[in-house]
Coordinates of C-alpha atoms in Angstrom, one line a residue:
X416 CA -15.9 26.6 -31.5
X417 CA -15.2 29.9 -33.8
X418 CA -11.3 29.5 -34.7
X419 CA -10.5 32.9 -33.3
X420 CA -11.2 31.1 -29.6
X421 CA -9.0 28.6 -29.9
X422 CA -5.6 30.0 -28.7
X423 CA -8.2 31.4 -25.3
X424 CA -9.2 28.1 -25.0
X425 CA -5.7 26.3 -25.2
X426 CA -4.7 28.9 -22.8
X427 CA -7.3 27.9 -20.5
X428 CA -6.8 24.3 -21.0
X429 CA -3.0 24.9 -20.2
X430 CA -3.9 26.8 -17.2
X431 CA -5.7 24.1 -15.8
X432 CA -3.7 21.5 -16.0
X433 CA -0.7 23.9 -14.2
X434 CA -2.9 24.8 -11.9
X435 CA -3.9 21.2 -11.4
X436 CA 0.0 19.9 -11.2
X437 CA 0.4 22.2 -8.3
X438 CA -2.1 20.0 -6.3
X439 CA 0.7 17.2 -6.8
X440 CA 2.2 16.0 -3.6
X441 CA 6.1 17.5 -3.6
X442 CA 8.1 14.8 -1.6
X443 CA 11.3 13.2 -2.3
X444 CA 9.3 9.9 -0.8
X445 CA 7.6 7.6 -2.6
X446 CA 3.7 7.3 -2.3
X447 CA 3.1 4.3 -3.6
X448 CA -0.6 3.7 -3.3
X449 CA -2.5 0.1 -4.3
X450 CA -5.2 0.3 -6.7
X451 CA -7.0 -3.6 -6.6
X452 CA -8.5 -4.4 -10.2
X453 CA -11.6 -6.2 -8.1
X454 CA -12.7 -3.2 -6.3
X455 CA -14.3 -1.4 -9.0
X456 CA -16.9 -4.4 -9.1
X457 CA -19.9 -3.9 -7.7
X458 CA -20.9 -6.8 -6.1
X459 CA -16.7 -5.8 -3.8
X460 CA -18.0 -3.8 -0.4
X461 CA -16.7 -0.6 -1.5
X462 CA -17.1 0.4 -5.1
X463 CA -14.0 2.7 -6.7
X464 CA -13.7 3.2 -10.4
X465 CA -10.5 4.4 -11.9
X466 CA -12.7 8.2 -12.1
X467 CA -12.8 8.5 -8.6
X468 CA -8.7 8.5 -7.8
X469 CA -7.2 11.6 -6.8
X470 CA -4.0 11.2 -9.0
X471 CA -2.1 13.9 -7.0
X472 CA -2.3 12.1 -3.7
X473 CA 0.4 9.3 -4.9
X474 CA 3.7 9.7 -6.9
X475 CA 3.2 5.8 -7.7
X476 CA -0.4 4.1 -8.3
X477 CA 0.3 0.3 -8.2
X478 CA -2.4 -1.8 -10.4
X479 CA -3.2 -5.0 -8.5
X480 CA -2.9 -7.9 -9.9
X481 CA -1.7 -9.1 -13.0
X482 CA -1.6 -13.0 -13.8
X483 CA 1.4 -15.3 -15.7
X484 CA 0.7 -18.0 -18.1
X485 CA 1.4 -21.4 -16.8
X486 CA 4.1 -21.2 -19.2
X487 CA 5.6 -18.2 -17.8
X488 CA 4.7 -16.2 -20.6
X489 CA 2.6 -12.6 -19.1
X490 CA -0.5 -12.1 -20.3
X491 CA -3.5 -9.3 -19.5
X492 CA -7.0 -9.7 -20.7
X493 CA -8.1 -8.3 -23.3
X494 CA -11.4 -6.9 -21.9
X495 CA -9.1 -5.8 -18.2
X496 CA -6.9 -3.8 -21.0
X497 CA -10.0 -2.1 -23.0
X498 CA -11.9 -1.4 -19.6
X499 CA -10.3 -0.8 -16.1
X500 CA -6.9 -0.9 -16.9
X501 CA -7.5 1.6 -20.0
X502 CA -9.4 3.8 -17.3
X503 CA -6.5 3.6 -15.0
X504 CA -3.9 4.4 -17.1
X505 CA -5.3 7.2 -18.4
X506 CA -4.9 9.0 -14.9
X507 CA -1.9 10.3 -16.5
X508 CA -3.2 12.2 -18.6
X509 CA -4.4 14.3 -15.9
X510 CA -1.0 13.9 -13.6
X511 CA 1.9 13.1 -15.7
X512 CA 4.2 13.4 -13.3
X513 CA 2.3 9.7 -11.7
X514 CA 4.0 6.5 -12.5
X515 CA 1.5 3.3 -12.8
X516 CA 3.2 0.3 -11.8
X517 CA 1.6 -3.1 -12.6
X518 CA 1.6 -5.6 -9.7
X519 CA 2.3 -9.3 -11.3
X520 CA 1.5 -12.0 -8.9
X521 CA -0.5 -12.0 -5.2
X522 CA -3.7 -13.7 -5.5
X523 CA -4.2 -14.2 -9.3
X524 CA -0.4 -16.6 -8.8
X525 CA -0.1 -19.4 -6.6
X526 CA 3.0 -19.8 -4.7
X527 CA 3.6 -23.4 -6.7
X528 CA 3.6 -21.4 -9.8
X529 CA 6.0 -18.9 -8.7
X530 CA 8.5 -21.3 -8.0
X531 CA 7.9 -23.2 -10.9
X532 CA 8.7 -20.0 -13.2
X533 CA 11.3 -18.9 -11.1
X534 CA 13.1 -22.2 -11.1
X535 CA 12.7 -22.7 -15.3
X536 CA 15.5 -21.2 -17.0
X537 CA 13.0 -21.3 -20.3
X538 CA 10.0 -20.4 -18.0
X539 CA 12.1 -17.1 -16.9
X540 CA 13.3 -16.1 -20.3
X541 CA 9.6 -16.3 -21.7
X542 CA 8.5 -14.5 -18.8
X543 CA 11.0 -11.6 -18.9
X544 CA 10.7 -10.9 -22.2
X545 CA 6.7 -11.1 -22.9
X546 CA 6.8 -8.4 -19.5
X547 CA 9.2 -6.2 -21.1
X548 CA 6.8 -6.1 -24.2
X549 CA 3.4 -5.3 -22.6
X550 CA 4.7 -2.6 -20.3
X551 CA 6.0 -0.6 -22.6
X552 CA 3.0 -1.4 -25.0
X553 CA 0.5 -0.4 -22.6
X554 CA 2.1 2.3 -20.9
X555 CA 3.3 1.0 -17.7
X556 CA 5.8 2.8 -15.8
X557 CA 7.1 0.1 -13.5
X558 CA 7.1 -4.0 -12.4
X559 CA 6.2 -4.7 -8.8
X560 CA 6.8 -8.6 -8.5
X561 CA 4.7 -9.9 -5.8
X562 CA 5.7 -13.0 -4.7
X563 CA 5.1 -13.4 -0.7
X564 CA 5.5 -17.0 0.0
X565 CA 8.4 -18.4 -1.2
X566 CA 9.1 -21.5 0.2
X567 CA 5.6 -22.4 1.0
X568 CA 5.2 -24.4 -1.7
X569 CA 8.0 -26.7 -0.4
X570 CA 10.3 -26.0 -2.9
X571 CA 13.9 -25.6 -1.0
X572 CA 15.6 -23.9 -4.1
X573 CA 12.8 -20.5 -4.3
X574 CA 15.2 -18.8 -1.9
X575 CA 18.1 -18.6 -4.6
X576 CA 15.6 -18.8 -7.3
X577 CA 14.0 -15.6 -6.2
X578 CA 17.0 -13.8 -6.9
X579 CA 18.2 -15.3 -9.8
X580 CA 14.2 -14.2 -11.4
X581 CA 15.0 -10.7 -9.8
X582 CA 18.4 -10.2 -11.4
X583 CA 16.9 -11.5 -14.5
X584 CA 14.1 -9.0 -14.4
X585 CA 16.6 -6.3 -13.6
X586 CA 18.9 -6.7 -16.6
X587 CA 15.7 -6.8 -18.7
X588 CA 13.8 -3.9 -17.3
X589 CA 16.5 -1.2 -16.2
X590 CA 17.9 -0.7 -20.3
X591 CA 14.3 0.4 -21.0
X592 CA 13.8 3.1 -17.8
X593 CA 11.1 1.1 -16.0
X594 CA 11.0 0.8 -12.2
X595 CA 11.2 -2.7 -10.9
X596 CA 10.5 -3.3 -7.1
X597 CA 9.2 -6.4 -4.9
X598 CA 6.7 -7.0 -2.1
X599 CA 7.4 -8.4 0.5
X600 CA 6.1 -10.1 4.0
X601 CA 6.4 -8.5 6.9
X602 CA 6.9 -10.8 9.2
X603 CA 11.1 -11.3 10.3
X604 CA 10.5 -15.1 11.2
X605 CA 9.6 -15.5 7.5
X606 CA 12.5 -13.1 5.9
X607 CA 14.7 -15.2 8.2
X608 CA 14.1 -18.4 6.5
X609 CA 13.5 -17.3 2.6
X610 CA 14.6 -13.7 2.1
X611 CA 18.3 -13.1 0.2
X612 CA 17.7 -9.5 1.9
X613 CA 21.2 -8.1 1.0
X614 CA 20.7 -9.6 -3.0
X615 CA 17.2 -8.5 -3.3
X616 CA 17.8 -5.2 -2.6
X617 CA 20.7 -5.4 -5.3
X618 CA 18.8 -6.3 -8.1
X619 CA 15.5 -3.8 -7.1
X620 CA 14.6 0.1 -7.1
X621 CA 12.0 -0.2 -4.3
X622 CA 10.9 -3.0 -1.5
X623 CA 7.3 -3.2 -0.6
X624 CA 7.5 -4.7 3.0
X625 CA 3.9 -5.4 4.4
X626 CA 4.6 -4.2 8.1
X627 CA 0.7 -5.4 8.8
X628 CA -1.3 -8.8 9.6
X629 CA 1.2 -9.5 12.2
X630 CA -1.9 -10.7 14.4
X631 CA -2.8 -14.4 13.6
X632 CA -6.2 -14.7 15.3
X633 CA -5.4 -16.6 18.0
X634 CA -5.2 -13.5 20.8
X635 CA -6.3 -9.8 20.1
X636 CA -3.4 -8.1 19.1
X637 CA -3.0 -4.7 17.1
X638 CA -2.5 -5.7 13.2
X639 CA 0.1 -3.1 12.6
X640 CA 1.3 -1.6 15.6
X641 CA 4.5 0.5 15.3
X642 CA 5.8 -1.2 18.6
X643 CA 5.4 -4.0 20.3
X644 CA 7.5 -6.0 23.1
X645 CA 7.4 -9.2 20.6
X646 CA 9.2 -8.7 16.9
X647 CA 5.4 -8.3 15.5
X648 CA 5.9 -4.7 14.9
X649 CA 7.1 -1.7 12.5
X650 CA 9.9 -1.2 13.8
X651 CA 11.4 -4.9 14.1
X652 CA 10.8 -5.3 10.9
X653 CA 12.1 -2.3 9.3
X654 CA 15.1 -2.7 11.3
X655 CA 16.0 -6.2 10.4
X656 CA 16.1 -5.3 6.5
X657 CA 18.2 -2.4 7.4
X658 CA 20.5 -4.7 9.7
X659 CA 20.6 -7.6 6.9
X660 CA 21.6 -4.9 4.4
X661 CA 19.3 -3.4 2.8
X662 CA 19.3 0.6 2.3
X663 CA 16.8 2.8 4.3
X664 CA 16.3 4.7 0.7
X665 CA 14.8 1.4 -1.0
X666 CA 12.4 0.7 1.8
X667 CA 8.6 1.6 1.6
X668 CA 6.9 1.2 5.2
X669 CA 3.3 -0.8 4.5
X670 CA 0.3 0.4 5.8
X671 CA -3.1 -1.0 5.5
X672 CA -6.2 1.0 6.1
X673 CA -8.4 -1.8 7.8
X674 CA -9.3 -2.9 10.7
X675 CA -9.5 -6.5 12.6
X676 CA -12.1 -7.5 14.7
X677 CA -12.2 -10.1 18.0
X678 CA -15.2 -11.3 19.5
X679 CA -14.2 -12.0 23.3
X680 CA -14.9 -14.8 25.2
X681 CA -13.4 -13.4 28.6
X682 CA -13.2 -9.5 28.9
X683 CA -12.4 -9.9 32.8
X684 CA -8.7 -8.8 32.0
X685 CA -9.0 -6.7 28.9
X686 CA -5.7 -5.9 27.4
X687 CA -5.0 -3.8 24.2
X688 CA -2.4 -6.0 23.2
X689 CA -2.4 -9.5 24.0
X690 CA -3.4 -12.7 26.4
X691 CA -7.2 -12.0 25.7
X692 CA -9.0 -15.5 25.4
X693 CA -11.0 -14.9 21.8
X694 CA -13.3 -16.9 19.7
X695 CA -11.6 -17.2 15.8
X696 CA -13.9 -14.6 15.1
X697 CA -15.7 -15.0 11.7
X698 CA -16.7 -17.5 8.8
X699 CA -16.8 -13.9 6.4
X700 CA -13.7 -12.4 6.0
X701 CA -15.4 -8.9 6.0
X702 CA -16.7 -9.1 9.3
X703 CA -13.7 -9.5 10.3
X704 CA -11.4 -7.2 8.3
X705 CA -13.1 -3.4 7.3
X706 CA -12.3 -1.1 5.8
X707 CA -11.2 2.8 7.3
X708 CA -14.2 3.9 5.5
X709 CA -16.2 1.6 7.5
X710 CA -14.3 2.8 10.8
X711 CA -14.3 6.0 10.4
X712 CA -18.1 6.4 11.3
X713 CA -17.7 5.0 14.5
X714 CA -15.1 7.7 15.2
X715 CA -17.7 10.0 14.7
X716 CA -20.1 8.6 16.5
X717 CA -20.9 6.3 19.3
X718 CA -23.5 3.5 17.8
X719 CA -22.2 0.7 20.0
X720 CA -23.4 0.8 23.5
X721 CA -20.4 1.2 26.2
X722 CA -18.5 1.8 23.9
X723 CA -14.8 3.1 24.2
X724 CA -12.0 4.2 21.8
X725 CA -8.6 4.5 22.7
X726 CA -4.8 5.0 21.8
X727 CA -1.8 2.3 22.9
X728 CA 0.7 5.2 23.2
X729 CA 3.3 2.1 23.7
X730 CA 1.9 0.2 20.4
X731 CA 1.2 3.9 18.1
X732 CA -1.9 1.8 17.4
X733 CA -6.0 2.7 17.8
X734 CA -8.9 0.6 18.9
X735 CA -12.1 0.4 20.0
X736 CA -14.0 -1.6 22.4
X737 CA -17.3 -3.0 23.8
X738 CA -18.4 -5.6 26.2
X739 CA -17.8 -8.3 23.3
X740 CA -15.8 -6.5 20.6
X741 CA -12.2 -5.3 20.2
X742 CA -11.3 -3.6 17.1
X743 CA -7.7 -2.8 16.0
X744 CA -7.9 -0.3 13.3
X745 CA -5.4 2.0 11.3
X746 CA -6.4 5.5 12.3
X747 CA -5.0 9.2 11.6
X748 CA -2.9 9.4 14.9
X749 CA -1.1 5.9 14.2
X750 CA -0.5 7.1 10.5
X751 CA 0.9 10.4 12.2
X752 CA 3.7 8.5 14.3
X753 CA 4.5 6.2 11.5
X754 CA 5.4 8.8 8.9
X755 CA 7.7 10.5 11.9
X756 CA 9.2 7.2 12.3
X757 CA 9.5 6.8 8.4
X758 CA 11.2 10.5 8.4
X759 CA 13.6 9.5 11.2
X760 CA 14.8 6.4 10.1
X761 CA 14.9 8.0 6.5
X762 CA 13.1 5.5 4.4
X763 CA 12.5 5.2 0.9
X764 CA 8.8 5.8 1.4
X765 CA 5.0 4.2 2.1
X766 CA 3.2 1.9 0.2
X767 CA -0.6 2.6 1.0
X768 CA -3.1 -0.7 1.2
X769 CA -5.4 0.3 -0.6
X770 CA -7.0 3.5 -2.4
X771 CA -10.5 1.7 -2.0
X772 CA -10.2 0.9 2.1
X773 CA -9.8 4.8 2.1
X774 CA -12.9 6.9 2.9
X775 CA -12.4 8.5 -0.8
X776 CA -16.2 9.6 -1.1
X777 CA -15.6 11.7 2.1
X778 CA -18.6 10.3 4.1
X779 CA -16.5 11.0 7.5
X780 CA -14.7 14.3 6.7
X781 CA -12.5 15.4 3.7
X782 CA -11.9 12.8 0.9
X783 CA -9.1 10.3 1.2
X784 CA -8.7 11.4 4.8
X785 CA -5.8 8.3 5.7
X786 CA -3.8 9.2 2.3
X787 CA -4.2 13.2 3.0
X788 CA -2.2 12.7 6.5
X789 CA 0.8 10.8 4.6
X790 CA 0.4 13.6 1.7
X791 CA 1.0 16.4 4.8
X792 CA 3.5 14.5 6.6
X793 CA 6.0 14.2 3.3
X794 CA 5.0 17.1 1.7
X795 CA 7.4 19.7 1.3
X796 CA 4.9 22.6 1.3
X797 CA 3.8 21.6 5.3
X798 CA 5.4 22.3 8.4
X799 CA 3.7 19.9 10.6
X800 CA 4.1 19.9 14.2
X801 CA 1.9 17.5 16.9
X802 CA -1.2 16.6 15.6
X803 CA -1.3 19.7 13.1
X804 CA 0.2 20.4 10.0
X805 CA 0.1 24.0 8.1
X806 CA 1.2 24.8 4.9
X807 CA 4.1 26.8 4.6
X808 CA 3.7 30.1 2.9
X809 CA 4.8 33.9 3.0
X810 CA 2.4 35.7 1.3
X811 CA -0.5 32.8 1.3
X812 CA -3.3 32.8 4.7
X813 CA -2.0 30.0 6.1
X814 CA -4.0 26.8 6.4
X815 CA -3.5 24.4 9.2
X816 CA -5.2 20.5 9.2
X817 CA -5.7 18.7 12.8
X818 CA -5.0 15.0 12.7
X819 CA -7.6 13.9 14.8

């Protein structure tokens, strides 16, 4: 490049990226979007690399999941750090207004370890300190500790000793401007027994509360519905962290964009909620959980025969139907009421299940079709209405997006 085209081409460059930064969701929420380190494999049903993220469809991109030493002391893999993770973190060089939080724990940790580290005064110092180090070496943002189960090990103490690791954490993180938040389960007979709601939410910026997989199998049941005449919903759950004491501002809603499948024995009284007589339905795990990418073409069309899609008004929750099938599945419309709920009860934000369940290629419609909705819904530039949004603008032709 002749010299005398340089200052053009920085000026282009510059341009770009401004141009670029205004794609950026403006929302005072938090997007806090899931990025699984498995799902870039290709042998994993849908096949994301760090390339394909939008990084202006999330304020947060959480990096699932990092792994502890069985002596407490955090560790990442060399060859995660030089490949996916490198790839990942270099999203900010293309948004740098996103934080990239690393998610330590979930599958990579069993429960018995948890307690273990959290219970070691030795085991917690180790851990604290060898986290601190690696954020800030690699270029993390944030911590997300998730730890689901405690108790289920058996260990009596992991109710105290989750807040003792979370105050910990706190003292170690907050001097150095990193985020530190938790995830937790949704389900309130579970926070009855081992959540410290009140002293988690001291010691954390953000809670992660999985308001999905309330449905265990035995009776078809919506996963996620925002309603539901049981405490298996939303809205319980939400409201019991806000009635035990934790702020509306540190909450993030949970939604997962998957579905769950039943095969029915008896269809003579079909319901869309529960009571149906169902065979546990699959030895594969992805029969019976898919993806909205997967979904999404059935929306679109019609390749089951008699088959029938509908809305629970009551629930906020989709599904579809045969003579042996019922499929509960996260859908636009649902994500619509949920983000009006969020708004109304003034929550600290969503945490999105997962970037790759997403239909991010755009096979069905737009790309990241799910994510798009939440970006309208929070985003200050839309005036959304029911079932439309349009961006808000004087001297722009306005543009308008139906929620399907």
């Amino acid at each position: 490049m002749d010299f005398l085209e340089m200052p053009r081409f920085w000026i282009l460059l510059i341009a770009l990226c401004l141009c670029n930064s205004l794609n950026a969701i403006k929302t005072d929420k938090m997007v806090n979007c899931y990025y699984s380190s498995w799902s870039h494999n290709d042998n994993f049903r849908v096949h994301l690399d760090p390339k394909d993220i939008d990084p202006y469809l999330c304020t947060h991109l959480s990096f699932a999941f990092l792994n502890i030493g069985t002596s407490g002391q955090f560790n990442v893999e060399e060859d995660l750090i030089y490949g996916l993770l490198n790839r990942t973190l270099n999203l900010k060089w293309r948004n740098p207004s996103l934080k990239i939080i690393a998610v330590v724990g979930g599958s990579r940790i069993s429960s018995t370890q948890f307690s273990l580290l959290a219970a070691s005064e030795s085991q917690r110092s180790l851990f604290k300190y060898s986290l601190a180090a690696n954020l800030l070496r690699l270029g993390f943002d944030g911590l997300d500790l998730h730890w689901l189960y405690s108790g289920s090990s058996g260990v009596t103490g992991d109710k105290q000793n989750f807040v003792t690791l979370l105050s910990e954490l706190k003292e170690t993180l907050q001097p150095l401007n990193l985020e530190f938040g938790v995830t937790v389960g949704g389900k309130i007979s579970y926070a009855r027994k081992w959540y410290d709601v009140v002293n988690i939410a001291k010691h954390v910026d953000f809670i992660n509360i999985m308001t999905y997989n309330y449905t265990d199998g035995s009776s078809v049941a919506h996963d996620a519905p925002l309603f539901s005449e049981d405490e298996n919903n939303v809205h319980a759950t939400i409201q019991y962290w806000i009635d035990e004491g934790a702020p509306a501002s540190k909450l993030n809603m949970g939604v997962a964009f998957t579905s769950r499948t039943f095969i029915i024995w008896n269809n003579e009284n079909l319901r869309t909620n529960t009571g149906i007589d169902v065979k546990w339905p699959f030895s594969d795990i992805d029969s019976e959980f898919k993806p909205y990418a997967q979904m999404c073409h059935l929306e679109y069309a019609d390749l089951f025969y008699n088959t029938s899609f509908g809305f629970d008004l009551d629930a906020g929750a989709s599904f579809v139907q045969d003579d042996v099938t019922w499929i509960g599945y996260e859908s636009p419309r649902a994500l619509e009421m949920k983000m009006n709920y969020l708004q109304a009860k003034k929550l600290g934000g969503v945490m999105v299940w997962s970037l790759q369940n997403d239909d991010f290629l755009g096979t069905c419609s737009e790309k990241y079709p799910l994510l798009q909705i939440i970006n309208r819904k929070l985003d200050h530039r839309y005036e959304c209405r029911y079932r439309i949004c349009c961006i808000k603008s004087i001297r722009l032709r306005t543009f308008c997006f139906y929620i399907e």
